[in-house]
Amino acid sequence: MAGMIGRLRSTVIDCPDPRALAGFYAELLGLPLVEESSDGNDWVVLGGPPGHQPRLAFQRAVDLRPPAWPDPERPQQLHLDVTVDDIETAEQAALALGARRLPGEGEGFRVYADPVGHPFCLCWD
C-alpha cells in the first residue's frame, strides 16, 4: 500500500435540525460543541479542530428521507458504533436522550436509532 492520501476530517450526518441532533450526540458521546467550526444551525460540529478525532459534523438536509432499518429500500446510509462498559446502563441513557431500539442485535452489539432515525450500535466486549 502506498502512502496515506488523506486523514479523516469529520463524519458528517445529514439531518433536518443539525443543532438538535448534535445535542443528542454530544450527550451520548461526551463530545464538546465546536462553535468556531459550526455555521449557525445549518452546520454543527462536535469534537475538536480539524485533524483531532473523533469529530462529527451535522449538516442540514431539509428533505431527509431517513433510513428504515432493516428495509433495503431505505438503507442505513451510515452508522456509528459506540463502545460502552455496561450495555444496560448505556441503553437506558441513550433511550432517555431520545434514541429508540431497532430490530437487530448480536454478540456484543444492539441496534438503535437516533432521534432523526439514523441507526447506531451500542457495542461491548
CSV table of N, CA, C and O in Angstrom, one decimal:
chain,number,residue,atom,x,y,z
A,1,MET,N,0.8,-1.2,0.0
A,1,MET,CA,0.0,0.0,0.0
A,1,MET,C,0.9,1.2,0.0
A,1,MET,O,1.8,1.3,0.8
A,2,ALA,N,0.6,2.2,-0.8
A,2,ALA,CA,1.3,3.4,-0.9
A,2,ALA,C,1.0,4.3,0.3
A,2,ALA,O,0.2,3.9,1.2
A,3,GLY,N,1.6,5.5,0.4
A,3,GLY,CA,1.4,6.4,1.5
A,3,GLY,C,-0.1,6.8,1.6
A,3,GLY,O,-0.9,6.6,0.7
A,4,MET,N,-0.4,7.4,2.7
A,4,MET,CA,-1.7,7.9,3.0
A,4,MET,C,-2.1,9.0,2.1
A,4,MET,O,-1.3,9.9,1.8
A,5,ILE,N,-3.3,9.0,1.6
A,5,ILE,CA,-3.8,10.0,0.7
A,5,ILE,C,-4.4,11.2,1.5
A,5,ILE,O,-4.2,12.3,1.2
A,6,GLY,N,-5.0,10.9,2.6
A,6,GLY,CA,-5.6,11.9,3.5
A,6,GLY,C,-5.9,11.4,4.8
A,6,GLY,O,-5.7,10.2,5.1
A,7,ARG,N,-6.5,12.2,5.7
A,7,ARG,CA,-6.9,11.9,7.1
A,7,ARG,C,-8.4,12.2,7.2
A,7,ARG,O,-8.8,13.2,6.7
A,8,LEU,N,-9.0,11.4,7.9
A,8,LEU,CA,-10.4,11.6,8.2
A,8,LEU,C,-10.6,12.9,8.9
A,8,LEU,O,-9.9,13.2,9.9
A,9,ARG,N,-11.4,13.8,8.4
A,9,ARG,CA,-11.6,15.1,9.0
A,9,ARG,C,-12.9,15.1,9.9
A,9,ARG,O,-12.8,15.5,11.0
A,10,SER,N,-14.0,14.6,9.3
A,10,SER,CA,-15.2,14.5,10.0
A,10,SER,C,-16.1,13.4,9.5
A,10,SER,O,-16.0,13.1,8.3
A,11,THR,N,-16.9,12.9,10.3
A,11,THR,CA,-18.0,12.0,9.8
A,11,THR,C,-19.2,13.0,9.8
A,11,THR,O,-19.5,13.6,10.8
A,12,VAL,N,-19.9,13.1,8.7
A,12,VAL,CA,-21.0,14.1,8.5
A,12,VAL,C,-22.3,13.4,8.4
A,12,VAL,O,-22.5,12.4,7.6
A,13,ILE,N,-23.3,13.8,9.2
A,13,ILE,CA,-24.6,13.2,9.2
A,13,ILE,C,-25.6,14.2,8.8
A,13,ILE,O,-25.7,15.3,9.3
A,14,ASP,N,-26.4,13.9,7.7
A,14,ASP,CA,-27.4,14.8,7.3
A,14,ASP,C,-28.6,14.7,8.2
A,14,ASP,O,-28.9,13.6,8.7
A,15,CYS,N,-29.3,15.8,8.4
A,15,CYS,CA,-30.5,15.7,9.3
A,15,CYS,C,-31.3,17.0,9.2
A,15,CYS,O,-30.7,18.0,8.7
A,16,PRO,N,-32.5,17.1,9.6
A,16,PRO,CA,-33.3,18.3,9.4
A,16,PRO,C,-32.9,19.4,10.4
A,16,PRO,O,-33.1,20.6,10.1
A,17,ASP,N,-32.4,19.1,11.6
A,17,ASP,CA,-32.1,20.1,12.6
A,17,ASP,C,-30.7,19.7,13.2
A,17,ASP,O,-30.6,19.0,14.2
A,18,PRO,N,-29.6,20.2,12.5
A,18,PRO,CA,-28.3,19.9,13.0
A,18,PRO,C,-28.0,20.2,14.4
A,18,PRO,O,-27.4,19.4,15.1
A,19,ARG,N,-28.4,21.3,14.9
A,19,ARG,CA,-28.1,21.6,16.3
A,19,ARG,C,-28.8,20.6,17.3
A,19,ARG,O,-28.2,20.2,18.3
A,20,ALA,N,-30.0,20.2,17.0
A,20,ALA,CA,-30.7,19.3,17.9
A,20,ALA,C,-30.0,17.9,17.9
A,20,ALA,O,-29.8,17.3,18.9
A,21,LEU,N,-29.7,17.4,16.7
A,21,LEU,CA,-29.1,16.1,16.6
A,21,LEU,C,-27.7,16.2,17.2
A,21,LEU,O,-27.2,15.2,17.8
A,22,ALA,N,-26.9,17.3,17.0
A,22,ALA,CA,-25.6,17.4,17.6
A,22,ALA,C,-25.7,17.3,19.1
A,22,ALA,O,-24.9,16.8,19.8
A,23,GLY,N,-26.8,17.9,19.7
A,23,GLY,CA,-27.0,17.9,21.1
A,23,GLY,C,-27.2,16.4,21.6
A,23,GLY,O,-26.7,16.1,22.7
A,24,PHE,N,-27.9,15.6,20.8
A,24,PHE,CA,-28.1,14.2,21.2
A,24,PHE,C,-26.7,13.5,21.2
A,24,PHE,O,-26.4,12.8,22.2
A,25,TYR,N,-25.9,13.7,20.2
A,25,TYR,CA,-24.6,13.0,20.1
A,25,TYR,C,-23.6,13.6,21.1
A,25,TYR,O,-22.8,12.9,21.6
A,26,ALA,N,-23.7,14.9,21.4
A,26,ALA,CA,-22.8,15.5,22.4
A,26,ALA,C,-23.0,14.8,23.7
A,26,ALA,O,-22.1,14.4,24.4
A,27,GLU,N,-24.3,14.5,24.1
A,27,GLU,CA,-24.6,13.8,25.4
A,27,GLU,C,-24.2,12.3,25.3
A,27,GLU,O,-23.7,11.8,26.2
A,28,LEU,N,-24.6,11.7,24.2
A,28,LEU,CA,-24.3,10.2,24.0
A,28,LEU,C,-22.8,9.9,24.1
A,28,LEU,O,-22.4,9.0,24.7
A,29,LEU,N,-22.0,10.8,23.4
A,29,LEU,CA,-20.5,10.5,23.3
A,29,LEU,C,-19.6,11.4,24.1
A,29,LEU,O,-18.4,11.2,24.2
A,30,GLY,N,-20.2,12.4,24.8
A,30,GLY,CA,-19.4,13.3,25.6
A,30,GLY,C,-18.5,14.2,24.8
A,30,GLY,O,-17.4,14.5,25.2
A,31,LEU,N,-18.9,14.5,23.6
A,31,LEU,CA,-18.1,15.4,22.7
A,31,LEU,C,-18.5,16.8,22.9
A,31,LEU,O,-19.7,17.1,22.9
A,32,PRO,N,-17.6,17.8,22.9
A,32,PRO,CA,-18.0,19.2,23.0
A,32,PRO,C,-18.4,19.8,21.7
A,32,PRO,O,-18.0,19.3,20.6
A,33,LEU,N,-19.3,20.8,21.7
A,33,LEU,CA,-19.7,21.5,20.6
A,33,LEU,C,-18.6,22.4,20.2
A,33,LEU,O,-18.0,23.1,21.1
A,34,VAL,N,-18.2,22.5,18.9
A,34,VAL,CA,-17.1,23.4,18.4
A,34,VAL,C,-17.8,24.5,17.7
A,34,VAL,O,-17.9,24.4,16.4
A,35,GLU,N,-18.1,25.5,18.4
A,35,GLU,CA,-18.9,26.7,17.8
A,35,GLU,C,-18.1,27.4,16.7
A,35,GLU,O,-18.7,27.7,15.7
A,36,GLU,N,-16.8,27.5,16.9
A,36,GLU,CA,-16.0,28.2,15.8
A,36,GLU,C,-15.9,27.4,14.5
A,36,GLU,O,-15.6,28.0,13.5
A,37,SER,N,-16.2,26.1,14.5
A,37,SER,CA,-16.2,25.3,13.3
A,37,SER,C,-17.6,25.1,12.8
A,37,SER,O,-17.8,24.6,11.7
A,38,SER,N,-18.6,25.6,13.5
A,38,SER,CA,-20.0,25.5,13.2
A,38,SER,C,-20.5,26.7,12.4
A,38,SER,O,-19.8,27.7,12.4
A,39,ASP,N,-21.6,26.6,11.7
A,39,ASP,CA,-22.1,27.7,10.9
A,39,ASP,C,-23.6,27.8,11.2
A,39,ASP,O,-24.5,27.2,10.5
A,40,GLY,N,-23.9,28.5,12.3
A,40,GLY,CA,-25.3,28.7,12.7
A,40,GLY,C,-26.0,27.3,13.0
A,40,GLY,O,-25.4,26.5,13.7
A,41,ASN,N,-27.2,27.2,12.5
A,41,ASN,CA,-27.9,25.9,12.7
A,41,ASN,C,-27.9,25.0,11.4
A,41,ASN,O,-28.5,24.0,11.4
A,42,ASP,N,-27.1,25.4,10.4
A,42,ASP,CA,-27.0,24.6,9.2
A,42,ASP,C,-25.9,23.6,9.2
A,42,ASP,O,-25.9,22.6,8.5
A,43,TRP,N,-24.8,23.9,9.9
A,43,TRP,CA,-23.6,23.0,10.0
A,43,TRP,C,-23.1,23.1,11.5
A,43,TRP,O,-22.7,24.2,11.9
A,44,VAL,N,-23.2,22.0,12.2
A,44,VAL,CA,-22.8,22.0,13.6
A,44,VAL,C,-21.7,20.9,13.8
A,44,VAL,O,-21.9,19.8,13.3
A,45,VAL,N,-20.7,21.2,14.5
A,45,VAL,CA,-19.5,20.3,14.7
A,45,VAL,C,-19.3,20.0,16.1
A,45,VAL,O,-19.4,20.8,17.0
A,46,LEU,N,-19.1,18.7,16.4
A,46,LEU,CA,-18.7,18.2,17.7
A,46,LEU,C,-17.3,17.6,17.6
A,46,LEU,O,-16.9,17.1,16.6
A,47,GLY,N,-16.6,17.7,18.7
A,47,GLY,CA,-15.2,17.1,18.8
A,47,GLY,C,-14.2,18.2,19.0
A,47,GLY,O,-14.3,19.0,19.9
A,48,GLY,N,-13.2,18.3,18.1
A,48,GLY,CA,-12.1,19.2,18.2
A,48,GLY,C,-11.9,19.9,16.8
A,48,GLY,O,-12.7,19.7,15.9
A,49,PRO,N,-10.8,20.6,16.7
A,49,PRO,CA,-10.5,21.2,15.4
A,49,PRO,C,-10.1,20.2,14.4
A,49,PRO,O,-9.9,19.0,14.7
A,50,PRO,N,-10.1,20.5,13.1
A,50,PRO,CA,-9.8,19.6,12.1
A,50,PRO,C,-8.5,18.8,12.4
A,50,PRO,O,-7.5,19.4,12.9
A,51,GLY,N,-8.5,17.5,12.2
A,51,GLY,CA,-7.3,16.7,12.5
A,51,GLY,C,-7.4,16.1,13.8
A,51,GLY,O,-6.6,15.2,14.1
A,52,HIS,N,-8.3,16.5,14.7
A,52,HIS,CA,-8.4,15.9,16.0
A,52,HIS,C,-9.6,15.0,16.0
A,52,HIS,O,-10.7,15.4,15.6
A,53,GLN,N,-9.5,13.7,16.4
A,53,GLN,CA,-10.6,12.8,16.4
A,53,GLN,C,-11.1,12.4,17.8
A,53,GLN,O,-10.3,12.6,18.7
A,54,PRO,N,-12.3,12.0,18.0
A,54,PRO,CA,-13.3,11.9,16.9
A,54,PRO,C,-13.9,13.3,16.7
A,54,PRO,O,-13.9,14.1,17.5
A,55,ARG,N,-14.5,13.4,15.5
A,55,ARG,CA,-15.1,14.7,15.1
A,55,ARG,C,-16.3,14.3,14.3
A,55,ARG,O,-16.2,13.6,13.3
A,56,LEU,N,-17.5,14.8,14.7
A,56,LEU,CA,-18.8,14.6,14.0
A,56,LEU,C,-19.3,15.9,13.6
A,56,LEU,O,-19.3,16.9,14.3
A,57,ALA,N,-19.8,16.0,12.4
A,57,ALA,CA,-20.5,17.2,11.9
A,57,ALA,C,-21.9,16.8,11.4
A,57,ALA,O,-22.2,15.7,11.0
A,58,PHE,N,-22.8,17.8,11.6
A,58,PHE,CA,-24.2,17.6,11.3
A,58,PHE,C,-24.6,18.7,10.3
A,58,PHE,O,-24.4,19.9,10.5
A,59,GLN,N,-25.2,18.3,9.2
A,59,GLN,CA,-25.5,19.2,8.0
A,59,GLN,C,-27.0,19.2,7.8
A,59,GLN,O,-27.6,18.1,7.7
A,60,ARG,N,-27.6,20.4,7.6
A,60,ARG,CA,-29.0,20.5,7.4
A,60,ARG,C,-29.4,19.8,6.0
A,60,ARG,O,-28.7,20.1,5.0
A,61,ALA,N,-30.4,18.9,6.1
A,61,ALA,CA,-30.9,18.3,4.9
A,61,ALA,C,-32.4,18.4,5.1
A,61,ALA,O,-33.0,17.5,5.8
A,62,VAL,N,-33.0,19.4,4.5
A,62,VAL,CA,-34.5,19.7,4.7
A,62,VAL,C,-35.4,18.5,4.4
A,62,VAL,O,-36.3,18.2,5.1
A,63,ASP,N,-35.1,17.9,3.2
A,63,ASP,CA,-36.0,16.8,2.7
A,63,ASP,C,-35.4,15.4,3.0
A,63,ASP,O,-35.6,14.5,2.2
A,64,LEU,N,-34.7,15.3,4.1
A,64,LEU,CA,-34.1,14.0,4.5
A,64,LEU,C,-35.2,12.9,4.5
A,64,LEU,O,-36.2,13.0,5.1
A,65,ARG,N,-34.8,11.8,3.9
A,65,ARG,CA,-35.7,10.6,3.9
A,65,ARG,C,-34.9,9.6,4.8
A,65,ARG,O,-34.0,8.9,4.3
A,66,PRO,N,-35.2,9.5,6.1
A,66,PRO,CA,-34.4,8.7,6.9
A,66,PRO,C,-34.4,7.2,6.6
A,66,PRO,O,-35.3,6.7,6.0
A,67,PRO,N,-33.3,6.5,7.0
A,67,PRO,CA,-33.3,5.1,6.8
A,67,PRO,C,-34.4,4.4,7.5
A,67,PRO,O,-34.9,4.9,8.5
A,68,ALA,N,-34.8,3.2,7.1
A,68,ALA,CA,-35.8,2.4,7.7
A,68,ALA,C,-35.2,1.0,8.0
A,68,ALA,O,-35.5,0.1,7.3
A,69,TRP,N,-34.4,0.9,9.0
A,69,TRP,CA,-33.7,-0.4,9.3
A,69,TRP,C,-34.7,-1.4,9.6
A,69,TRP,O,-35.7,-1.2,10.3
A,70,PRO,N,-34.5,-2.6,9.1
A,70,PRO,CA,-33.5,-3.1,8.1
A,70,PRO,C,-34.0,-3.1,6.7
A,70,PRO,O,-33.6,-3.9,5.9
A,71,ASP,N,-34.9,-2.3,6.3
A,71,ASP,CA,-35.5,-2.2,5.0
A,71,ASP,C,-34.5,-1.9,3.9
A,71,ASP,O,-33.9,-0.7,3.9
A,72,PRO,N,-34.2,-2.7,2.9
A,72,PRO,CA,-33.2,-2.4,1.9
A,72,PRO,C,-33.6,-1.3,1.0
A,72,PRO,O,-32.8,-0.8,0.3
A,73,GLU,N,-34.9,-1.0,0.9
A,73,GLU,CA,-35.3,0.1,0.1
A,73,GLU,C,-34.9,1.5,0.6
A,73,GLU,O,-34.8,2.4,-0.1
A,74,ARG,N,-34.7,1.5,1.9
A,74,ARG,CA,-34.2,2.7,2.6
A,74,ARG,C,-33.1,2.4,3.5
A,74,ARG,O,-33.2,2.3,4.7
A,75,PRO,N,-31.9,2.1,2.9
A,75,PRO,CA,-30.7,1.6,3.7
A,75,PRO,C,-30.2,2.6,4.7
A,75,PRO,O,-30.5,3.7,4.7
A,76,GLN,N,-29.3,2.0,5.6
A,76,GLN,CA,-28.9,2.8,6.7
A,76,GLN,C,-28.0,4.0,6.4
A,76,GLN,O,-27.9,4.9,7.1
A,77,GLN,N,-27.4,4.0,5.2
A,77,GLN,CA,-26.6,5.1,4.7
A,77,GLN,C,-25.2,5.3,5.5
A,77,GLN,O,-24.2,5.5,4.9
A,78,LEU,N,-25.3,5.2,6.8
A,78,LEU,CA,-24.1,5.2,7.6
A,78,LEU,C,-24.5,4.8,9.0
A,78,LEU,O,-25.7,5.0,9.3
A,79,HIS,N,-23.6,4.4,9.8
A,79,HIS,CA,-23.9,4.2,11.2
A,79,HIS,C,-22.7,4.3,12.0
A,79,HIS,O,-21.6,4.2,11.5
A,80,LEU,N,-22.8,4.6,13.3
A,80,LEU,CA,-21.7,4.7,14.2
A,80,LEU,C,-21.8,3.5,15.2
A,80,LEU,O,-22.9,3.1,15.6
A,81,ASP,N,-20.6,3.0,15.5
A,81,ASP,CA,-20.5,2.0,16.6
A,81,ASP,C,-20.0,2.7,17.8
A,81,ASP,O,-18.9,3.4,17.7
A,82,VAL,N,-20.7,2.6,18.9
A,82,VAL,CA,-20.3,3.3,20.2
A,82,VAL,C,-20.0,2.2,21.2
A,82,VAL,O,-20.8,1.4,21.6
A,83,THR,N,-18.7,2.2,21.7
A,83,THR,CA,-18.3,1.2,22.7
A,83,THR,C,-18.8,1.7,24.1
A,83,THR,O,-18.6,2.8,24.5
A,84,VAL,N,-19.4,0.7,24.9
A,84,VAL,CA,-19.9,1.0,26.2
A,84,VAL,C,-19.4,0.0,27.2
A,84,VAL,O,-19.0,-1.1,26.8
A,85,ASP,N,-19.3,0.4,28.5
A,85,ASP,CA,-18.9,-0.5,29.5
A,85,ASP,C,-20.0,-1.4,30.0
A,85,ASP,O,-19.8,-2.6,30.2
A,86,ASP,N,-21.2,-0.8,30.1
A,86,ASP,CA,-22.4,-1.6,30.7
A,86,ASP,C,-23.5,-1.3,29.7
A,86,ASP,O,-24.1,-0.2,29.7
A,87,ILE,N,-23.9,-2.3,29.0
A,87,ILE,CA,-25.0,-2.1,27.9
A,87,ILE,C,-26.3,-1.7,28.5
A,87,ILE,O,-27.0,-0.9,28.0
A,88,GLU,N,-26.7,-2.3,29.7
A,88,GLU,CA,-28.0,-1.9,30.3
A,88,GLU,C,-28.0,-0.4,30.7
A,88,GLU,O,-29.0,0.3,30.4
A,89,THR,N,-27.0,0.0,31.3
A,89,THR,CA,-26.9,1.4,31.8
A,89,THR,C,-26.9,2.3,30.5
A,89,THR,O,-27.6,3.3,30.5
A,90,ALA,N,-26.0,2.0,29.6
A,90,ALA,CA,-25.9,2.8,28.4
A,90,ALA,C,-27.2,2.8,27.6
A,90,ALA,O,-27.6,3.9,27.1
A,91,GLU,N,-27.9,1.7,27.5
A,91,GLU,CA,-29.1,1.7,26.8
A,91,GLU,C,-30.1,2.6,27.4
A,91,GLU,O,-30.8,3.4,26.7
A,92,GLN,N,-30.3,2.6,28.7
A,92,GLN,CA,-31.2,3.5,29.4
A,92,GLN,C,-30.9,4.9,29.2
A,92,GLN,O,-31.7,5.8,28.9
A,93,ALA,N,-29.6,5.2,29.2
A,93,ALA,CA,-29.2,6.6,29.0
A,93,ALA,C,-29.5,7.1,27.6
A,93,ALA,O,-29.9,8.2,27.3
A,94,ALA,N,-29.2,6.2,26.6
A,94,ALA,CA,-29.4,6.5,25.2
A,94,ALA,C,-30.9,6.7,24.9
A,94,ALA,O,-31.4,7.7,24.3
A,95,LEU,N,-31.8,5.8,25.5
A,95,LEU,CA,-33.2,6.0,25.3
A,95,LEU,C,-33.7,7.3,26.0
A,95,LEU,O,-34.6,7.9,25.4
A,96,ALA,N,-33.2,7.6,27.1
A,96,ALA,CA,-33.6,8.9,27.8
A,96,ALA,C,-33.2,10.1,26.9
A,96,ALA,O,-33.9,11.1,27.0
A,97,LEU,N,-32.2,10.0,26.1
A,97,LEU,CA,-31.8,11.1,25.2
A,97,LEU,C,-32.7,11.2,24.0
A,97,LEU,O,-32.6,12.2,23.3
A,98,GLY,N,-33.5,10.2,23.7
A,98,GLY,CA,-34.3,10.2,22.6
A,98,GLY,C,-34.1,9.1,21.6
A,98,GLY,O,-34.7,9.0,20.5
A,99,ALA,N,-33.1,8.2,21.9
A,99,ALA,CA,-32.9,7.1,21.0
A,99,ALA,C,-34.0,6.1,21.1
A,99,ALA,O,-34.8,6.1,22.0
A,100,ARG,N,-34.1,5.2,20.1
A,100,ARG,CA,-35.1,4.1,20.2
A,100,ARG,C,-34.4,2.8,19.7
A,100,ARG,O,-33.6,2.8,18.9
A,101,ARG,N,-34.9,1.7,20.3
A,101,ARG,CA,-34.3,0.4,19.9
A,101,ARG,C,-34.8,0.0,18.5
A,101,ARG,O,-36.0,0.3,18.2
A,102,LEU,N,-34.0,-0.6,17.7
A,102,LEU,CA,-34.4,-1.1,16.4
A,102,LEU,C,-34.2,-2.6,16.4
A,102,LEU,O,-33.5,-3.2,17.3
A,103,PRO,N,-34.9,-3.3,15.5
A,103,PRO,CA,-34.7,-4.8,15.5
A,103,PRO,C,-33.2,-5.1,15.1
A,103,PRO,O,-32.6,-4.3,14.3
A,104,GLY,N,-32.7,-6.0,15.8
A,104,GLY,CA,-31.3,-6.4,15.5
A,104,GLY,C,-30.4,-6.3,16.7
A,104,GLY,O,-30.3,-5.3,17.3
A,105,GLU,N,-29.7,-7.4,16.9
A,105,GLU,CA,-28.6,-7.4,17.9
A,105,GLU,C,-27.8,-8.6,17.7
A,105,GLU,O,-28.3,-9.6,17.0
A,106,GLY,N,-26.6,-8.6,18.2
A,106,GLY,CA,-25.8,-9.8,18.0
A,106,GLY,C,-24.9,-9.9,19.2
A,106,GLY,O,-25.1,-9.2,20.2
A,107,GLU,N,-23.9,-10.8,19.1
A,107,GLU,CA,-23.0,-10.9,20.2
A,107,GLU,C,-22.1,-9.7,20.3
A,107,GLU,O,-21.3,-9.4,19.5
A,108,GLY,N,-22.4,-8.9,21.4
A,108,GLY,CA,-21.6,-7.7,21.6
A,108,GLY,C,-22.2,-6.4,21.0
A,108,GLY,O,-21.5,-5.4,21.0
A,109,PHE,N,-23.4,-6.4,20.5
A,109,PHE,CA,-24.0,-5.1,20.0
A,109,PHE,C,-25.5,-5.2,20.0
A,109,PHE,O,-26.1,-6.2,19.9
A,110,ARG,N,-26.1,-4.0,20.1
A,110,ARG,CA,-27.5,-3.8,19.9
A,110,ARG,C,-27.7,-2.6,19.0
A,110,ARG,O,-26.9,-1.6,19.0
A,111,VAL,N,-28.8,-2.6,18.2
A,111,VAL,CA,-29.0,-1.5,17.2
A,111,VAL,C,-30.1,-0.6,17.7
A,111,VAL,O,-31.1,-1.0,18.3
A,112,TYR,N,-29.8,0.7,17.5
A,112,TYR,CA,-30.7,1.8,17.9
A,112,TYR,C,-30.9,2.8,16.8
A,112,TYR,O,-30.1,2.8,15.8
A,113,ALA,N,-31.8,3.7,16.9
A,113,ALA,CA,-31.9,4.9,16.0
A,113,ALA,C,-31.7,6.1,16.8
A,113,ALA,O,-32.2,6.2,18.0
A,114,ASP,N,-31.1,7.1,16.3
A,114,ASP,CA,-31.0,8.4,16.9
A,114,ASP,C,-32.4,9.1,16.7
A,114,ASP,O,-33.2,8.6,16.1
A,115,PRO,N,-32.6,10.3,17.3
A,115,PRO,CA,-33.9,11.0,17.2
A,115,PRO,C,-34.4,11.3,15.8
A,115,PRO,O,-35.5,11.4,15.6
A,116,VAL,N,-33.4,11.3,14.8
A,116,VAL,CA,-33.8,11.5,13.4
A,116,VAL,C,-34.0,10.2,12.7
A,116,VAL,O,-34.6,10.2,11.6
A,117,GLY,N,-33.5,9.1,13.2
A,117,GLY,CA,-33.7,7.8,12.5
A,117,GLY,C,-32.5,7.1,12.0
A,117,GLY,O,-32.5,6.1,11.5
A,118,HIS,N,-31.3,7.8,12.2
A,118,HIS,CA,-30.0,7.1,11.8
A,118,HIS,C,-29.7,6.0,12.7
A,118,HIS,O,-29.7,6.2,14.0
A,119,PRO,N,-29.4,4.8,12.2
A,119,PRO,CA,-29.1,3.7,13.1
A,119,PRO,C,-27.7,3.9,13.7
A,119,PRO,O,-26.8,4.5,13.1
A,120,PHE,N,-27.5,3.4,14.9
A,120,PHE,CA,-26.2,3.3,15.5
A,120,PHE,C,-26.2,2.1,16.4
A,120,PHE,O,-27.3,1.6,16.8
A,121,CYS,N,-25.0,1.6,16.8
A,121,CYS,CA,-24.9,0.4,17.6
A,121,CYS,C,-24.3,0.8,18.9
A,121,CYS,O,-23.3,1.5,18.9
A,122,LEU,N,-24.8,0.2,20.0
A,122,LEU,CA,-24.0,0.2,21.3
A,122,LEU,C,-23.3,-1.1,21.3
A,122,LEU,O,-24.0,-2.2,21.2
A,123,CYS,N,-22.0,-1.1,21.5
A,123,CYS,CA,-21.2,-2.3,21.5
A,123,CYS,C,-20.4,-2.5,22.8
A,123,CYS,O,-20.1,-1.5,23.5
A,124,TRP,N,-20.2,-3.7,23.1
A,124,TRP,CA,-19.4,-4.1,24.3
A,124,TRP,C,-18.6,-5.3,24.0
A,124,TRP,O,-18.9,-6.1,23.1
A,125,ASP,N,-17.5,-5.5,24.7
A,125,ASP,CA,-16.6,-6.6,24.6
A,125,ASP,C,-17.1,-7.8,25.4
A,125,ASP,O,-17.7,-7.6,26.4
